[in-house]
Tab-separated table of C-alpha atoms in Angstrom:
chain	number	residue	atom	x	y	z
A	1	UNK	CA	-147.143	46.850	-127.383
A	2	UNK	CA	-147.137	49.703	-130.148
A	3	UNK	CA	-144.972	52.722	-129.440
A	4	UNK	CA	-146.222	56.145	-130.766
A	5	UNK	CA	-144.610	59.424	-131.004
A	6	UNK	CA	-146.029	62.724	-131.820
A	7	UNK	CA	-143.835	65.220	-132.514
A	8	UNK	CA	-144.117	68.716	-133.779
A	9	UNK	CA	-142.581	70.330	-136.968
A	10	UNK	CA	-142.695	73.973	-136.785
A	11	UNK	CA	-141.639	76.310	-140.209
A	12	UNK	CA	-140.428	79.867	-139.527
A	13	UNK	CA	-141.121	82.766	-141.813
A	14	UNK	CA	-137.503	82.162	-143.191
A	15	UNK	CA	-138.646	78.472	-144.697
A	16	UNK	CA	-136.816	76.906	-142.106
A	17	UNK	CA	-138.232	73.797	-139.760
A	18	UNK	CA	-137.419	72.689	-135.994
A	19	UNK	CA	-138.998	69.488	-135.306
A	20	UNK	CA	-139.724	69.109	-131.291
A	21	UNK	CA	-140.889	65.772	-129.828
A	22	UNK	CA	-143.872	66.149	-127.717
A	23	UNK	CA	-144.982	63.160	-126.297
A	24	UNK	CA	-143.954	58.900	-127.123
A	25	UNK	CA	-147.200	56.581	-126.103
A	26	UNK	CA	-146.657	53.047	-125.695
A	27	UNK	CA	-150.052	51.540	-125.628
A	28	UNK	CA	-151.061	47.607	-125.226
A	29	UNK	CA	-154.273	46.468	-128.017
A	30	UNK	CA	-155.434	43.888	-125.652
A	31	UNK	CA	-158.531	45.101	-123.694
A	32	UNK	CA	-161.154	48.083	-124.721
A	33	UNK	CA	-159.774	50.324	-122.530
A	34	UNK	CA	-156.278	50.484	-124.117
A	35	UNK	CA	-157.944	51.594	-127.598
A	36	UNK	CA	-157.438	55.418	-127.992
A	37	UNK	CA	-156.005	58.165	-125.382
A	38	UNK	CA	-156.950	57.949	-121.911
A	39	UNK	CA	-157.802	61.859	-120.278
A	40	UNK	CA	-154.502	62.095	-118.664
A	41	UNK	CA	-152.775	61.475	-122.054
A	42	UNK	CA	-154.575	63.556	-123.834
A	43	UNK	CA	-154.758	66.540	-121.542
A	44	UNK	CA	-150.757	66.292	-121.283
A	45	UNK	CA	-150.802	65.971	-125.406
A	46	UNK	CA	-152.898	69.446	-125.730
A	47	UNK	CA	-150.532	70.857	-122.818
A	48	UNK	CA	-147.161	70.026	-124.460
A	49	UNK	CA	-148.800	71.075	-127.796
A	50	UNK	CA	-149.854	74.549	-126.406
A	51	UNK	CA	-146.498	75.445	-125.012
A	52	UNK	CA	-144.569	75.053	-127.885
A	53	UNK	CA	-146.760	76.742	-130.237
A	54	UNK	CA	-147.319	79.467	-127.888
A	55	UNK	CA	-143.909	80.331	-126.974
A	56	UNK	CA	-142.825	79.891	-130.746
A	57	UNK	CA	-145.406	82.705	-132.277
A	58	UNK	CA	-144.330	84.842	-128.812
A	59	UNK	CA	-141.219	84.633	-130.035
A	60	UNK	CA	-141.874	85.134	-133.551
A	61	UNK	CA	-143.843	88.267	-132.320
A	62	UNK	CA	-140.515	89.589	-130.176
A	63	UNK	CA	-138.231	88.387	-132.786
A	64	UNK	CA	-140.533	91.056	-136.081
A	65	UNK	CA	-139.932	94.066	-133.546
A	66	UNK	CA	-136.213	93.603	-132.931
A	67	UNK	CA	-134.875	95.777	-135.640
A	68	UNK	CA	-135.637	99.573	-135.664
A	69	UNK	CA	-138.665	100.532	-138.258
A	70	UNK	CA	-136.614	104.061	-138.802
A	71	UNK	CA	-133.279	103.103	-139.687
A	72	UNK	CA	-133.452	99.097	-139.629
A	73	UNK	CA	-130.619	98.586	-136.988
A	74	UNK	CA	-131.039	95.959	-134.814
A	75	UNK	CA	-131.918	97.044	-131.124
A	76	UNK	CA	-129.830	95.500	-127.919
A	77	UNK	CA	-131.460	92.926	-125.417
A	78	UNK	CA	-131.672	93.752	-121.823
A	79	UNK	CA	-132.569	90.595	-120.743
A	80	UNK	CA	-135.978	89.286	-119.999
A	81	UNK	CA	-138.593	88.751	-117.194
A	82	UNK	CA	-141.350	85.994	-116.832
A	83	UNK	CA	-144.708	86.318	-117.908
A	84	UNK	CA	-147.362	83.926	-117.737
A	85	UNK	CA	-150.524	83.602	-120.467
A	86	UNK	CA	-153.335	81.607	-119.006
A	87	UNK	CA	-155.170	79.414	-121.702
A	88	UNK	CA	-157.462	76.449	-121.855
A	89	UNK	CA	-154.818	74.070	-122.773
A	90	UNK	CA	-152.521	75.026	-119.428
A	91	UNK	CA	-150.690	77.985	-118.447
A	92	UNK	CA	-147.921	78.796	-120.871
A	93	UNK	CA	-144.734	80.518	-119.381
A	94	UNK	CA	-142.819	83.171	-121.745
A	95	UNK	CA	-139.673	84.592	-121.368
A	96	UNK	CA	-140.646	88.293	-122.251
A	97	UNK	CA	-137.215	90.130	-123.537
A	98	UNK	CA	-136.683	93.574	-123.389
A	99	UNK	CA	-135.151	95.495	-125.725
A	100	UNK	CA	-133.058	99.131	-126.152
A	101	UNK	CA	-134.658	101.464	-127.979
A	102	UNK	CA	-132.866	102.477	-131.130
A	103	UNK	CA	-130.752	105.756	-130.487
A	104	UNK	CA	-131.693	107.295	-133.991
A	105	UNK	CA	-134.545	109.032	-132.435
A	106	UNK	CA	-135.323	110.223	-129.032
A	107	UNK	CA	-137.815	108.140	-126.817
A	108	UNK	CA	-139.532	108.283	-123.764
A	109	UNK	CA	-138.305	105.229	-122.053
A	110	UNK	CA	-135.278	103.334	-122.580
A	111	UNK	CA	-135.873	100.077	-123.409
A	112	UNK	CA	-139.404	98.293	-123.948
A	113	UNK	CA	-140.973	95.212	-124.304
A	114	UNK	CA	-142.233	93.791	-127.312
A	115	UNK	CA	-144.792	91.493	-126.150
A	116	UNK	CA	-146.944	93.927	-124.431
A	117	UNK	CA	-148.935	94.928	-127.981
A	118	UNK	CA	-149.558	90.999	-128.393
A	119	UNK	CA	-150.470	90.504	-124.664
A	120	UNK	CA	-152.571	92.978	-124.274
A	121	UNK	CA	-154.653	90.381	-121.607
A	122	UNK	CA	-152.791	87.545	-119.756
A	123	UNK	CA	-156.018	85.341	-120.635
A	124	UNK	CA	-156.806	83.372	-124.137
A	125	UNK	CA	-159.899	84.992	-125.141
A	126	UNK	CA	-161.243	81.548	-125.496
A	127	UNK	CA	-160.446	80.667	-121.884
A	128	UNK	CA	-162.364	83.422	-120.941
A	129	UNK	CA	-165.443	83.138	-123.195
A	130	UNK	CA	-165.875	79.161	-121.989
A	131	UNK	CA	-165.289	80.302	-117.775
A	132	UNK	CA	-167.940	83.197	-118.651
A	133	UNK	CA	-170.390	80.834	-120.175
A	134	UNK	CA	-170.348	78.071	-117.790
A	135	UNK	CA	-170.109	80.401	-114.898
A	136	UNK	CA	-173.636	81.772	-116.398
A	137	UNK	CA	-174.970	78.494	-116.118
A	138	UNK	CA	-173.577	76.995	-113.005
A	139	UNK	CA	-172.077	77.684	-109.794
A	140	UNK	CA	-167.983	78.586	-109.734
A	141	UNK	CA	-166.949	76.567	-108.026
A	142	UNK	CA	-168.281	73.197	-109.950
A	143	UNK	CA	-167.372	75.172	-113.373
A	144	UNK	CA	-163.474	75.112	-111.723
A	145	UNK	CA	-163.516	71.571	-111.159
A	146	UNK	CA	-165.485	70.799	-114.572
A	147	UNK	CA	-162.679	72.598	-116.473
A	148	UNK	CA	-160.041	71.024	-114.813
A	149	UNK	CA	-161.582	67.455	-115.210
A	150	UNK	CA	-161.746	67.687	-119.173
A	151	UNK	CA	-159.003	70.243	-119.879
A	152	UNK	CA	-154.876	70.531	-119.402
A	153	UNK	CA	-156.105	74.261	-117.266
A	154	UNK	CA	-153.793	75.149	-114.809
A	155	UNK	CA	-154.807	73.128	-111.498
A	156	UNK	CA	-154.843	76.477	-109.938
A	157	UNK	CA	-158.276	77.348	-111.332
A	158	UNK	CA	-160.506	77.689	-108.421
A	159	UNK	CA	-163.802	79.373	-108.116
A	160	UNK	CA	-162.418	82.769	-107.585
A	161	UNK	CA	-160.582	82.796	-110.637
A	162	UNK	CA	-164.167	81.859	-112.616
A	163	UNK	CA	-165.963	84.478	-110.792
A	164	UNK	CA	-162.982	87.026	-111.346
A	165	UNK	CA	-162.605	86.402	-114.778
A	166	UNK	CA	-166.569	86.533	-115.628
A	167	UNK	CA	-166.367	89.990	-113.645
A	168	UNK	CA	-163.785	91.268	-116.518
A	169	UNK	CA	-165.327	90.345	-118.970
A	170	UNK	CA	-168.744	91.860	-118.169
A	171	UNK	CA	-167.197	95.082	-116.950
A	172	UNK	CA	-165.980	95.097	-120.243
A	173	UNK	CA	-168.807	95.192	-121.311
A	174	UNK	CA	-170.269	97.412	-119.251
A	175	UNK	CA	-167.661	99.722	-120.098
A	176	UNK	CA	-168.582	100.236	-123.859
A	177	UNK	CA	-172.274	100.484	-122.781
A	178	UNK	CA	-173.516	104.370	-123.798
A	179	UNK	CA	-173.834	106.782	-121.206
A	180	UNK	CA	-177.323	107.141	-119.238
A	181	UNK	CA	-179.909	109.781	-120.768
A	182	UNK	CA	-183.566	111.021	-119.401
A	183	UNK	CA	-184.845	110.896	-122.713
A	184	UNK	CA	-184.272	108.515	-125.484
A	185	UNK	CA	-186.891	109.269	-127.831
A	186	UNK	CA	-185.311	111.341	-130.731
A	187	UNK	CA	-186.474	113.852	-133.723
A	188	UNK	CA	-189.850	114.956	-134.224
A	189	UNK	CA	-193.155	113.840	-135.570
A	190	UNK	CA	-192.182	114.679	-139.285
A	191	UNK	CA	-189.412	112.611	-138.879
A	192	UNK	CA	-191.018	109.879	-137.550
A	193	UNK	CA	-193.601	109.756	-140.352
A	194	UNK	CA	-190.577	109.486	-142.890
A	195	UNK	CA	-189.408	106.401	-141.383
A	196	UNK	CA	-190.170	103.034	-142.927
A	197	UNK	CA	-192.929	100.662	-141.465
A	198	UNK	CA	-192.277	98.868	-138.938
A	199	UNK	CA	-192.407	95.188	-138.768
A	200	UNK	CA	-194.846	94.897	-136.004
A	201	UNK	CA	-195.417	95.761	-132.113
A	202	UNK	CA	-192.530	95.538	-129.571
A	203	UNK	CA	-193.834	93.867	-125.828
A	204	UNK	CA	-191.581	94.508	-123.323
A	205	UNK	CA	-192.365	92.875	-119.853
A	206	UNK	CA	-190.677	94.283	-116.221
A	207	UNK	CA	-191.038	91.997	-113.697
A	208	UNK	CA	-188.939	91.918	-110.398
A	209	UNK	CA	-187.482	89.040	-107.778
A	210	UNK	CA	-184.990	88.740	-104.739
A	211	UNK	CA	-181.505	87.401	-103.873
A	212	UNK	CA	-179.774	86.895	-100.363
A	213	UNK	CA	-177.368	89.635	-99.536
A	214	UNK	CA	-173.873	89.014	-98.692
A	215	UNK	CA	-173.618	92.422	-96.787
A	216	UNK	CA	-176.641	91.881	-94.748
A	217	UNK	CA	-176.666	88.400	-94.395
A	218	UNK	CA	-180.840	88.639	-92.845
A	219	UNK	CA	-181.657	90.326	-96.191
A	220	UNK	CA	-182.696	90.404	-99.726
A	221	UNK	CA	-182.121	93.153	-102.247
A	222	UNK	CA	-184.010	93.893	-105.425
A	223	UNK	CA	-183.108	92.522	-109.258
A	224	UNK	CA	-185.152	93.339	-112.112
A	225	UNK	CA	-185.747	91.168	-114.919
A	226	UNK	CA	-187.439	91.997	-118.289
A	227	UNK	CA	-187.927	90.348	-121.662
A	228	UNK	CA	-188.785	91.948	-125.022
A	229	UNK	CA	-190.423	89.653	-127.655
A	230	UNK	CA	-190.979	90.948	-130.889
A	231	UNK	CA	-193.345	89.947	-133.347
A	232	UNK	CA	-191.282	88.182	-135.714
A	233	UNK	CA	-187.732	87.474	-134.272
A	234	UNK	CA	-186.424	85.506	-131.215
A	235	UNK	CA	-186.683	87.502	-127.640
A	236	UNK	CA	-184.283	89.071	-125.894
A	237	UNK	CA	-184.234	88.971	-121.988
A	238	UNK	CA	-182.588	92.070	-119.887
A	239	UNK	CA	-181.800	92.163	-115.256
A	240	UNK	CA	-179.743	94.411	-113.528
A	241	UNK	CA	-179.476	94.604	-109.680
A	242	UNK	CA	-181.220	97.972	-108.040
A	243	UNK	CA	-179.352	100.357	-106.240
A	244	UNK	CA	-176.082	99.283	-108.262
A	245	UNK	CA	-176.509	100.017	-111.904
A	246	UNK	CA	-176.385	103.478	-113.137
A	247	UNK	CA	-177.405	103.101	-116.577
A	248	UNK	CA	-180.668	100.608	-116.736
A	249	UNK	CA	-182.526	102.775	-119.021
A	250	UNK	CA	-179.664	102.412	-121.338
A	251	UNK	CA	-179.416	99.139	-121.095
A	252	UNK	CA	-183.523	98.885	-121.904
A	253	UNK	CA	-183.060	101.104	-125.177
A	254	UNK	CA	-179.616	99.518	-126.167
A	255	UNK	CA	-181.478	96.203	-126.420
A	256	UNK	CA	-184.348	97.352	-127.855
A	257	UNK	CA	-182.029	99.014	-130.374
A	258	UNK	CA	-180.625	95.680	-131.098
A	259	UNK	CA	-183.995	94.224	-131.581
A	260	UNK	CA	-185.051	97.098	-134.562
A	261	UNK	CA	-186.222	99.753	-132.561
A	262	UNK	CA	-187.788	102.698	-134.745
A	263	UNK	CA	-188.827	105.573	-133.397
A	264	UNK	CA	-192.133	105.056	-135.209
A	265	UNK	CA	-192.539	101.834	-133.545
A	266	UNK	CA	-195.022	101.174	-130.960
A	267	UNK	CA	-193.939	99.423	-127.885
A	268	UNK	CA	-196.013	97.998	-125.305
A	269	UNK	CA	-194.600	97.864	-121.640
A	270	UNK	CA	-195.668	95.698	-119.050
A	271	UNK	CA	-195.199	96.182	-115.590
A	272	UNK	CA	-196.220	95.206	-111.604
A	273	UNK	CA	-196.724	99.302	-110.968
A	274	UNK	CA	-193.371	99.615	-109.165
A	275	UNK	CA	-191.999	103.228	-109.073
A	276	UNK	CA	-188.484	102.424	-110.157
A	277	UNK	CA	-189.993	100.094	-113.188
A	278	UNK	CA	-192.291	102.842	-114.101
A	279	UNK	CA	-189.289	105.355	-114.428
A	280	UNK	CA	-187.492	102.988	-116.014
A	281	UNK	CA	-190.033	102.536	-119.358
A	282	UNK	CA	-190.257	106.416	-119.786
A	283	UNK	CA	-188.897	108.258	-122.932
A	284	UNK	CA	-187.968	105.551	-124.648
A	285	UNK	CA	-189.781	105.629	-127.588
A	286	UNK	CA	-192.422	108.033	-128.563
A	287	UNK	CA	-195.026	105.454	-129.692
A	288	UNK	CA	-194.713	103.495	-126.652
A	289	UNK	CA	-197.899	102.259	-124.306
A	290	UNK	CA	-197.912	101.462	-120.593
A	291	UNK	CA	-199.697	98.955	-118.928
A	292	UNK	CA	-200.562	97.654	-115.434
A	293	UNK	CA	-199.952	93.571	-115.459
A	294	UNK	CA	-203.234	91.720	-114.952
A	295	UNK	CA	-201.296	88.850	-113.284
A	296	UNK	CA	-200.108	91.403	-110.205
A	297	UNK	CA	-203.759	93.121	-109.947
A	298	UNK	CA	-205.199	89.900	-109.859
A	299	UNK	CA	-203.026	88.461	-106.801
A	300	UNK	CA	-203.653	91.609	-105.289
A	301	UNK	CA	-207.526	90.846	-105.340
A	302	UNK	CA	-206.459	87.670	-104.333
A	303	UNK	CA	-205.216	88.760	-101.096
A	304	UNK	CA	-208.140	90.981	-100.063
A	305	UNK	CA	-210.405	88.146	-100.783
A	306	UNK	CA	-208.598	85.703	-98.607
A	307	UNK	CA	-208.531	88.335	-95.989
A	308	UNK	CA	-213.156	88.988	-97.093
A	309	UNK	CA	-213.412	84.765	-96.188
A	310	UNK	CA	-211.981	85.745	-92.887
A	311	UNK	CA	-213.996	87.999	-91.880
A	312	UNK	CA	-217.113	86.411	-93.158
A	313	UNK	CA	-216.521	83.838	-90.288
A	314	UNK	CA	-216.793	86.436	-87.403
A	315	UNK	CA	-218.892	89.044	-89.149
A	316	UNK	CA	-221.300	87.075	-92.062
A	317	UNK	CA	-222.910	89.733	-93.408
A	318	UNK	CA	-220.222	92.405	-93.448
A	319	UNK	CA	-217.959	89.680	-95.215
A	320	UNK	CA	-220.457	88.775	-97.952
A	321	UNK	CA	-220.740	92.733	-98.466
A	322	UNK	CA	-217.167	92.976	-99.379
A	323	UNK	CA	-216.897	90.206	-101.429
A	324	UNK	CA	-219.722	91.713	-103.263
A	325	UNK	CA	-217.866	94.806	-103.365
A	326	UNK	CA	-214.442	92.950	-104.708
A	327	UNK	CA	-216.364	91.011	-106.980
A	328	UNK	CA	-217.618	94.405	-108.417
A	329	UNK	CA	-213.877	95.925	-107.927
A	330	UNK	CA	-212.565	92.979	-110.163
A	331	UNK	CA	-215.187	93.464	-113.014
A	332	UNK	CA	-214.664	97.472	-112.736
A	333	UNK	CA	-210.551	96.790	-113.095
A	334	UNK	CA	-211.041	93.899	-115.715
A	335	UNK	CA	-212.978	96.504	-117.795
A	336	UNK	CA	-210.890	99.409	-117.533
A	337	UNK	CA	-213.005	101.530	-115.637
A	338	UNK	CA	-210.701	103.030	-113.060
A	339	UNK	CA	-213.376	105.744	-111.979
A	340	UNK	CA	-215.881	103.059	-110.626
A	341	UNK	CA	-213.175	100.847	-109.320
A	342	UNK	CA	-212.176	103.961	-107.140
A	343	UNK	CA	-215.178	104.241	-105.411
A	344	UNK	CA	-215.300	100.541	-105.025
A	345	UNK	CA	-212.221	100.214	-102.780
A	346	UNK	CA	-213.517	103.328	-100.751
A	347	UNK	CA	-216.539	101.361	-100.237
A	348	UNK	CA	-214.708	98.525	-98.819
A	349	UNK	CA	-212.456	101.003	-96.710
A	350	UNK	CA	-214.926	102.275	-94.621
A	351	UNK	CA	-217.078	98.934	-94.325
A	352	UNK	CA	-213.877	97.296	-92.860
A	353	UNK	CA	-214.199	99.609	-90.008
A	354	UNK	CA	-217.394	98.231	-89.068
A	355	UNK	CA	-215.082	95.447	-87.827
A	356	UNK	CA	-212.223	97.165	-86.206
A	357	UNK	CA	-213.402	95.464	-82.667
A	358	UNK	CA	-214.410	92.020	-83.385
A	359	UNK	CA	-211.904	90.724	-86.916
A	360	UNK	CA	-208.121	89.723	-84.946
A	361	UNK	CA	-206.586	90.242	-88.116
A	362	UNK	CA	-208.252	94.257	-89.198
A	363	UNK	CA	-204.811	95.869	-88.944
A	364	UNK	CA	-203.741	93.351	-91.799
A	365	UNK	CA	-206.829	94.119	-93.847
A	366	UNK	CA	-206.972	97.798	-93.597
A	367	UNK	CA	-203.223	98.096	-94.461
A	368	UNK	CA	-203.931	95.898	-97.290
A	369	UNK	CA	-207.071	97.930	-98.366
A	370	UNK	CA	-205.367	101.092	-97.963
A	371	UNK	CA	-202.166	99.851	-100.044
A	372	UNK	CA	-204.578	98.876	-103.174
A	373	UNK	CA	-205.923	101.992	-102.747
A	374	UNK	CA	-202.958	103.875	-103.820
A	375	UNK	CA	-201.933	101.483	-105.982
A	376	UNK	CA	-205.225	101.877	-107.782
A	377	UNK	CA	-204.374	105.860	-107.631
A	378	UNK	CA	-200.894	105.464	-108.404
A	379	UNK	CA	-201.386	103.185	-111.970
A	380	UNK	CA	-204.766	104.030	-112.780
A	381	UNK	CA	-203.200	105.606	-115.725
A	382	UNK	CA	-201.921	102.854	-117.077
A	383	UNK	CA	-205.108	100.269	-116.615
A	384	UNK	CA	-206.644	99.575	-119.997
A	385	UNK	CA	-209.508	97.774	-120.758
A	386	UNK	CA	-208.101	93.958	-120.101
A	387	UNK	CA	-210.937	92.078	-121.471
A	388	UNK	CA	-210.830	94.064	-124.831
A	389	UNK	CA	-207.861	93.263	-125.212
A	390	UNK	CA	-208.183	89.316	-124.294
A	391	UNK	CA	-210.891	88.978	-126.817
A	392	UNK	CA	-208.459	90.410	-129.394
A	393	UNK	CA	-205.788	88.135	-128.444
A	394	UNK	CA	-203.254	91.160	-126.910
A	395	UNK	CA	-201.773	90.504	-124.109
A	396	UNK	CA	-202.133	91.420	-120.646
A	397	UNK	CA	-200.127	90.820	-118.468
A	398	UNK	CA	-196.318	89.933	-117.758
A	399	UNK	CA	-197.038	85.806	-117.648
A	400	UNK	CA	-194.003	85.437	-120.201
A	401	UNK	CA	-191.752	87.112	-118.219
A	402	UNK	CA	-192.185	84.635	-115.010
A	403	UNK	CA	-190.356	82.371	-117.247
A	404	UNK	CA	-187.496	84.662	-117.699
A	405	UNK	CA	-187.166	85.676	-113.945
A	406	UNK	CA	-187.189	81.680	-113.250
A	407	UNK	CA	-184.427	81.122	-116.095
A	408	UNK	CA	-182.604	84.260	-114.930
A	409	UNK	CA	-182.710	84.500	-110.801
A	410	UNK	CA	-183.897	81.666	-109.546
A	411	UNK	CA	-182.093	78.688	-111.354
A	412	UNK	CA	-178.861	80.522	-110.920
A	413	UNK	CA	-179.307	82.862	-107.584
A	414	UNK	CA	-181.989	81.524	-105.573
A	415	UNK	CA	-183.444	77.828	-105.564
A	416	UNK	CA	-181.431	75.429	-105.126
A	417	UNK	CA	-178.123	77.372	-105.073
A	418	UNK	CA	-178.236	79.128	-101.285
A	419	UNK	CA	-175.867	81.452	-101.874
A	420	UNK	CA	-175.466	85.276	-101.004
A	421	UNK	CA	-174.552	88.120	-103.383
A	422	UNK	CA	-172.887	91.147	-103.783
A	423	UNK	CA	-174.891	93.566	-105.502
A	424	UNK	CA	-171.788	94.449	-107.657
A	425	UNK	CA	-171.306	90.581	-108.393
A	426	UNK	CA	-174.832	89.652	-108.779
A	427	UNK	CA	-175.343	92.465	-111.311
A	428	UNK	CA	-172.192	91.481	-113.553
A	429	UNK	CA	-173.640	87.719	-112.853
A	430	UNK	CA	-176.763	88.582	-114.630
A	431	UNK	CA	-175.315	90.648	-117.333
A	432	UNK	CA	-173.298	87.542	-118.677
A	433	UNK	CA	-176.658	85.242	-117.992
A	434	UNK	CA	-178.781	86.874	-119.594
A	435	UNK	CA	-176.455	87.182	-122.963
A	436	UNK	CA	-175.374	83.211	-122.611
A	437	UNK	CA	-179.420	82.574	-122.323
A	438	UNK	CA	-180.062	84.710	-125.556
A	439	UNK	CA	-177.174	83.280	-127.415
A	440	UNK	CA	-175.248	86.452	-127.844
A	441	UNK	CA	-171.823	85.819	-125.546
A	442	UNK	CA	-169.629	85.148	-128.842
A	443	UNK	CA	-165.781	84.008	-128.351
């Protein structure tokens, strides 16, 4: 049997030492599991060890503030109260004195407490930096029990405490965030022309996906995902829930910002044609370009030629005219010509009357006719020639953001964890994700 104690020597400011005993093993050298600390030792080694150094520089803190900066009397003690500071080697419980002020100048209040500038949170920053990084990765509740499996944290820790800590720190964060403007492109041609080159293109692509509602328990609500990839430098990925955040085009330019931004930079935006996503790229740089994603055209054409087979089976000949006509509508779109593409789907709109009487699923084709219509109207803007810019190797369309809206939403929000959201705590969720994923949540 060997008999081991740790103990602690502590040296004030003064030179002088206390020397506290903190824990006496006794450990056996007979089997393999008797060689080192077992988890129980050591998380009650880290615990003791945490305590005493805590309360010690909480002391020393108190202790530097008890004589008066003006005249250098020392103030009275009235007493103390308890205060608690939460840290990843146990909760640590301080005896918080408060003291008189000194009478050689008039105050406020009468007595104060020194601790309050050193706890300015009741949570180690580290504590809360591990919880928020976990919690990006994995579900609350298991990130409670993980910490309290490998670390001395207070067997209180429960999910709620995770999620409720994650939520300060990314409203934190939300809090320094600028405030929201219309316009973010700055200064004026001349000034643009002054600026350095740029290293290359920014591509930004705006995708969207869906998470269960809490409040509505039948329903989904929106999230938006992006990711901007420069040409030389790692990307940077971007979500905020809709209908909650007030600042996303903020958020889009802060990033950006972060990334090198100039003003005579040229961005390229990719997007599904959503409304809010379209208002969302605007004014954000002058040299910026917006296009239509191939990948959500394409599914769309999808769609009405699933709906063309269909209707080839009851009417032959009508059916083989309109996948003529899609055919035609894809190579029109593919190209960039928007003007023959129009009169392509008004072909198909009227021939898809010819079988209002006999096709059992018309409403569902004309509605889905009509819809691509005014997509086609509503984006036809922001079509470009797609097979151009294939052959050139540009991109087009939003392919590498599916593999941020899987990384971001579904792995976390939807697949395999069947939970329901608040928007509020879905939107902090994904503000702490999304940093964690890019490797910029620092300590």
């Amino acid at each position: 049997m060997l008999t081991f104690q740790v103990t602690l020597t502590a040296t004030g400011p003064n030179g002088q030492t206390d020397t506290v005993e903190l824990a006496v093993l006794r450990k056996d050298a007979e089997r393999l599991g008797d060689l080192g600390l077992t988890l129980a030792e050591s998380k009650g080694l880290l615990a003791a060890l945490q305590r005493e150094v805590v309360q010690r520089q909480a002391g020393a803190h108190a202790e530097a503030r008890r004589c008066c900066p003006d005249c250098g009397r020392r103030r009275r003690k009235k007493g103390s109260y308890p205060a608690v500071f939460r840290t990843l080697f146990g909760n640590v419980r301080l005896a918080s004195p408060r003291l008189y002020h000194c009478p050689c100048a008039p105050r406020v209040a009468k007595t104060f407490s020194p601790l309050r500038s050193l706890l300015t949170e009741h949570a180690a920053p580290e504590l809360l930096y591990l919880e928020t990084k976990w919690a990006s990765l994995a579900p609350y509740a298991k990130v409670a029990d993980l910490l309290k499996d490998v670390l001395p944290v207070a067997e209180t820790t429960n999910a709620a405490t995770v999620r409720n800590h994650l939520h300060r720190v990314a409203l934190r964060d939300e809090a320094a965030l600028g405030e929201e403007q219309v316009m973010f492109a700055r200064g004026c041609p001349a000034d643009w022309a002054a600026l350095p080159r740029p290293d290359g293109p920014l591509t930004v692509g705006i995708d969207g996906a869906y998470v269960r509602d809490w409040g509505q328990k039948k329903t989904h609500f929106g999230v938006v995902v992006g990711k901007s990839v420069p040409r030389d430098g790692p990307p940077r990925r971007f979500a905020f829930a809709q209908g909650h955040d007030e600042k996303p085009k903020r958020r889009l330019f802060e990033l950006l910002r972060e990334q090198g931004l100039q003003m005579n930079q040229r961005v390229d935006f990719f997007s599904d044609g959503g409304d809010d996503v379209r208002q969302l790229q605007l004014y954000l740089a002058p040299f910026s370009r917006h296009y239509l994603d191939w990948f959500h055209v394409a599914m769309r054409l999808t769609v009405l030629g699933q709906y063309a087979k269909g209707l080839a089976r009851v009417e032959p000949q009508l059916g083989v005219d309109v996948q003529r006509l899609l055919a035609s509508l894809k190579w029109y779109l593919w190209h960039g010509n928007v003007y023959e593409a129009l009169l392509a789907i008004r072909d198909i709109e009227m021939d898809v009357y010819e079988a209002e009487e006999t096709y059992p699923k018309f409403k569902a084709l004309e509605r889905a006719v009509r819809e691509f219509h005014t997509y086609l109207e509503n984006n036809g803007g922001h079509i470009p020639n797609y097979g151009e810019r294939y052959r050139n190797g540009e991109p087009i369309s939003t392919g590498f953001v599916e593999s941020a809206v899987n990384q971001v939403v579904s792995k976390r929000f939807a697949k395999r964890q069947q939970m329901q959201w608040t928007r509020p705590g879905a939107h902090l969720l994904l503000q702490m994700r999304t940093r964690v994923l890019d490797g910029e949540l620092a300590p």
